[in-house]
């Protein structure tokens, strides 16, 4: 079966996000000072094949834990759907 994983990787909330702060300052300079906070992350769309949904989830989690996310600084969430 084919699956599509939509993965979101974000900086951990307790860590400073310098890119997000830079964007926040830019928004303020544009007159958008109503924005309270900006966090910049990554969105990854992964297509894969697996025999079952459980195996597909194991593969996605392995990819995130071992390669896609730096677990010291980032956390991840994902949605898995059949293609």
mmCIF file with all atom_site columns, C-alpha atoms in Angstrom, residues 23-61:
data_model
loop_
_atom_site.group_PDB
_atom_site.id
_atom_site.type_symbol
_atom_site.label_atom_id
_atom_site.label_alt_id
_atom_site.label_comp_id
_atom_site.label_asym_id
_atom_site.label_entity_id
_atom_site.label_seq_id
_atom_site.pdbx_PDB_ins_code
_atom_site.Cartn_x
_atom_site.Cartn_y
_atom_site.Cartn_z
_atom_site.occupancy
_atom_site.B_iso_or_equiv
_atom_site.pdbx_formal_charge
_atom_site.auth_seq_id
_atom_site.auth_comp_id
_atom_site.auth_asym_id
_atom_site.auth_atom_id
_atom_site.pdbx_PDB_model_num
ATOM 1  C CA . UNK A 1 23 ? 10.477 37.466 10.903 1.00 0.00 ? 23 UNK A CA 1
ATOM 2  C CA . UNK A 1 24 ? 8.585  38.961 13.860 1.00 0.00 ? 24 UNK A CA 1
ATOM 3  C CA . UNK A 1 25 ? 10.752 42.100 13.694 1.00 0.00 ? 25 UNK A CA 1
ATOM 4  C CA . UNK A 1 26 ? 10.206 42.306 9.940  1.00 0.00 ? 26 UNK A CA 1
ATOM 5  C CA . UNK A 1 27 ? 6.449  42.084 10.429 1.00 0.00 ? 27 UNK A CA 1
ATOM 6  C CA . UNK A 1 28 ? 6.585  44.859 13.014 1.00 0.00 ? 28 UNK A CA 1
ATOM 7  C CA . UNK A 1 29 ? 8.496  47.056 10.525 1.00 0.00 ? 29 UNK A CA 1
ATOM 8  C CA . UNK A 1 30 ? 5.699  46.434 8.020  1.00 0.00 ? 30 UNK A CA 1
ATOM 9  C CA . UNK A 1 31 ? 3.189  47.747 10.549 1.00 0.00 ? 31 UNK A CA 1
ATOM 10 C CA . UNK A 1 32 ? 1.917  44.307 11.553 1.00 0.00 ? 32 UNK A CA 1
ATOM 11 C CA . UNK A 1 33 ? 2.590  44.767 15.241 1.00 0.00 ? 33 UNK A CA 1
ATOM 12 C CA . UNK A 1 34 ? -0.486 42.734 16.223 1.00 0.00 ? 34 UNK A CA 1
ATOM 13 C CA . UNK A 1 35 ? 1.517  39.512 15.717 1.00 0.00 ? 35 UNK A CA 1
ATOM 14 C CA . UNK A 1 36 ? 2.684  38.211 19.112 1.00 0.00 ? 36 UNK A CA 1
ATOM 15 C CA . UNK A 1 37 ? 5.061  35.402 18.122 1.00 0.00 ? 37 UNK A CA 1
ATOM 16 C CA . UNK A 1 38 ? 6.473  33.625 15.080 1.00 0.00 ? 38 UNK A CA 1
ATOM 17 C CA . UNK A 1 39 ? 7.968  30.133 15.032 1.00 0.00 ? 39 UNK A CA 1
ATOM 18 C CA . UNK A 1 40 ? 9.609  28.863 11.846 1.00 0.00 ? 40 UNK A CA 1
ATOM 19 C CA . UNK A 1 41 ? 9.684  25.134 11.141 1.00 0.00 ? 41 UNK A CA 1
ATOM 20 C CA . UNK A 1 42 ? 9.770  22.624 8.307  1.00 0.00 ? 42 UNK A CA 1
ATOM 21 C CA . UNK A 1 43 ? 7.002  20.784 6.497  1.00 0.00 ? 43 UNK A CA 1
ATOM 22 C CA . UNK A 1 44 ? 7.942  17.549 4.762  1.00 0.00 ? 44 UNK A CA 1
ATOM 23 C CA . UNK A 1 45 ? 5.715  15.428 2.538  1.00 0.00 ? 45 UNK A CA 1
ATOM 24 C CA . UNK A 1 46 ? 6.949  11.854 2.424  1.00 0.00 ? 46 UNK A CA 1
ATOM 25 C CA . UNK A 1 47 ? 5.510  9.206  0.103  1.00 0.00 ? 47 UNK A CA 1
ATOM 26 C CA . UNK A 1 48 ? 6.254  5.615  1.005  1.00 0.00 ? 48 UNK A CA 1
ATOM 27 C CA . UNK A 1 49 ? 5.116  2.054  0.560  1.00 0.00 ? 49 UNK A CA 1
ATOM 28 C CA . UNK A 1 50 ? 4.392  -0.320 3.423  1.00 0.00 ? 50 UNK A CA 1
ATOM 29 C CA . UNK A 1 51 ? 2.384  -3.477 3.957  1.00 0.00 ? 51 UNK A CA 1
ATOM 30 C CA . UNK A 1 52 ? 0.300  -1.972 6.769  1.00 0.00 ? 52 UNK A CA 1
ATOM 31 C CA . UNK A 1 53 ? -0.394 1.404  8.349  1.00 0.00 ? 53 UNK A CA 1
ATOM 32 C CA . UNK A 1 54 ? 1.466  0.305  11.482 1.00 0.00 ? 54 UNK A CA 1
ATOM 33 C CA . UNK A 1 55 ? 4.612  -0.456 9.461  1.00 0.00 ? 55 UNK A CA 1
ATOM 34 C CA . UNK A 1 56 ? 4.254  2.864  7.622  1.00 0.00 ? 56 UNK A CA 1
ATOM 35 C CA . UNK A 1 57 ? 4.080  4.696  10.968 1.00 0.00 ? 57 UNK A CA 1
ATOM 36 C CA . UNK A 1 58 ? 7.195  2.881  12.178 1.00 0.00 ? 58 UNK A CA 1
ATOM 37 C CA . UNK A 1 59 ? 9.053  3.946  9.022  1.00 0.00 ? 59 UNK A CA 1
ATOM 38 C CA . UNK A 1 60 ? 7.963  7.581  9.333  1.00 0.00 ? 60 UNK A CA 1
ATOM 39 C CA . UNK A 1 61 ? 8.942  7.728  13.002 1.00 0.00 ? 61 UNK A CA 1
#
